[in-house]
GROMACS .gro file of C-alpha atoms in nm:
model
   88
    1ALA     CA    1  -0.132   0.076   0.688
    2SER     CA    2   0.077   0.252   0.426
    3ASP     CA    3   0.007   0.199   0.059
    4LEU     CA    4   0.386   0.076   0.021
    5VAL     CA    5   0.332  -0.186   0.282
    6ASN     CA    6   0.048  -0.358   0.093
    7ARG     CA    7   0.189  -0.368  -0.250
    8ILE     CA    8   0.378  -0.684  -0.369
    9ASN     CA    9   0.495  -0.678  -0.726
   10ALA     CA   10   0.258  -0.416  -0.802
   11PRO     CA   11   0.461  -0.099  -0.850
   12ASN     CA   12   0.218   0.134  -1.062
   13ILE     CA   13  -0.125   0.015  -0.858
   14ALA     CA   14  -0.317   0.224  -0.636
   15ALA     CA   15  -0.572   0.102  -0.395
   16TRP     CA   16  -0.771   0.264  -0.133
   17PRO     CA   17  -0.896   0.271   0.146
   18VAL     CA   18  -0.656   0.022   0.324
   19PRO     CA   19  -0.784  -0.114   0.545
   20THR     CA   20  -1.143  -0.117   0.415
   21SER     CA   21  -1.474  -0.223   0.550
   22ASN     CA   22  -1.728  -0.248   0.245
   23GLN     CA   23  -1.544  -0.138  -0.099
   24LEU     CA   24  -1.184  -0.144  -0.229
   25PHE     CA   25  -1.113   0.087  -0.512
   26MET     CA   26  -0.811   0.018  -0.748
   27SER     CA   27  -0.636   0.208  -1.036
   28GLY     CA   28  -0.339   0.168  -1.265
   29PRO     CA   29  -0.251   0.088  -1.603
   30MET     CA   30  -0.330  -0.250  -1.614
   31GLY     CA   31  -0.563  -0.295  -1.895
   32LYS     CA   32  -0.786  -0.595  -1.875
   33VAL     CA   33  -0.717  -0.854  -1.606
   34ASN     CA   34  -0.841  -1.177  -1.459
   35TYR     CA   35  -0.826  -1.156  -1.093
   36THR     CA   36  -0.869  -1.380  -0.809
   37ILE     CA   37  -0.883  -1.248  -0.446
   38VAL     CA   38  -0.782  -1.511  -0.171
   39ASP     CA   39  -0.783  -1.488   0.221
   40ALA     CA   40  -0.474  -1.563   0.437
   41LEU     CA   41  -0.547  -1.928   0.410
   42GLY     CA   42  -0.565  -1.956   0.057
   43ARG     CA   43  -0.931  -1.980   0.010
   44THR     CA   44  -1.080  -1.799  -0.298
   45ALA     CA   45  -1.315  -1.522  -0.193
   46ALA     CA   46  -1.391  -1.393  -0.533
   47THR     CA   47  -1.275  -1.414  -0.899
   48GLY     CA   48  -1.356  -1.221  -1.208
   49GLU     CA   49  -1.264  -0.993  -1.520
   50LEU     CA   50  -1.196  -0.611  -1.515
   51ASP     CA   51  -1.130  -0.350  -1.740
   52PHE     CA   52  -0.876  -0.089  -1.609
   53GLY     CA   53  -0.846   0.067  -1.953
   54ASN     CA   54  -0.636   0.395  -1.926
   55GLY     CA   55  -0.605   0.415  -1.549
   56THR     CA   56  -0.975   0.353  -1.504
   57THR     CA   57  -1.087   0.310  -1.124
   58GLN     CA   58  -1.245  -0.008  -1.050
   59LYS     CA   59  -1.448  -0.104  -0.726
   60PHE     CA   60  -1.425  -0.437  -0.553
   61ASP     CA   61  -1.735  -0.514  -0.331
   62VAL     CA   62  -1.562  -0.655  -0.020
   63GLY     CA   63  -1.835  -0.602   0.256
   64HIS     CA   64  -1.947  -0.963   0.256
   65PHE     CA   65  -1.579  -1.088   0.330
   66ALA     CA   66  -1.495  -1.209   0.673
   67PRO     CA   67  -1.245  -0.953   0.847
   68GLY     CA   68  -0.874  -1.042   0.767
   69ILE     CA   69  -0.586  -1.018   0.525
   70TYR     CA   70  -0.667  -1.073   0.151
   71THR     CA   71  -0.448  -1.088  -0.177
   72ILE     CA   72  -0.566  -0.984  -0.502
   73THR     CA   73  -0.367  -1.168  -0.795
   74GLY     CA   74  -0.443  -1.026  -1.131
   75SER     CA   75  -0.296  -1.098  -1.475
   76GLY     CA   76  -0.322  -0.964  -1.819
   77THR     CA   77  -0.153  -0.770  -2.080
   78GLN     CA   78   0.069  -0.579  -1.836
   79GLY     CA   79   0.187  -0.898  -1.680
   80LYS     CA   80   0.112  -1.071  -1.319
   81TRP     CA   81   0.065  -0.858  -0.997
   82ASN     CA   82  -0.035  -0.922  -0.637
   83TYR     CA   83  -0.186  -0.653  -0.398
   84MET     CA   84  -0.278  -0.738  -0.030
   85PHE     CA   85  -0.522  -0.543   0.165
   86VAL     CA   86  -0.700  -0.569   0.511
   87LYS     CA   87  -1.065  -0.628   0.564
   88GLU     CA   88  -1.202  -0.467   0.878
   0.00000   0.00000   0.00000
């Protein structure tokens, strides 16, 4: 799937690989963010806080997630954003 297809209100965020099976990497000028990952039914799969600093790459372990479509919602100093990804 194209990275552009997976973006929702996240113009400066990069995430890879999409789709993923074990780990999702994400980077962008987001600073410290609180995040929630939800599945397509709106059930919370993970929550936490990450510091992306000056474009630092962070890793999400999604290997234990069931296959499906997920949305990461983040909020922090750069505002609120959403990003969809597919877990194989």
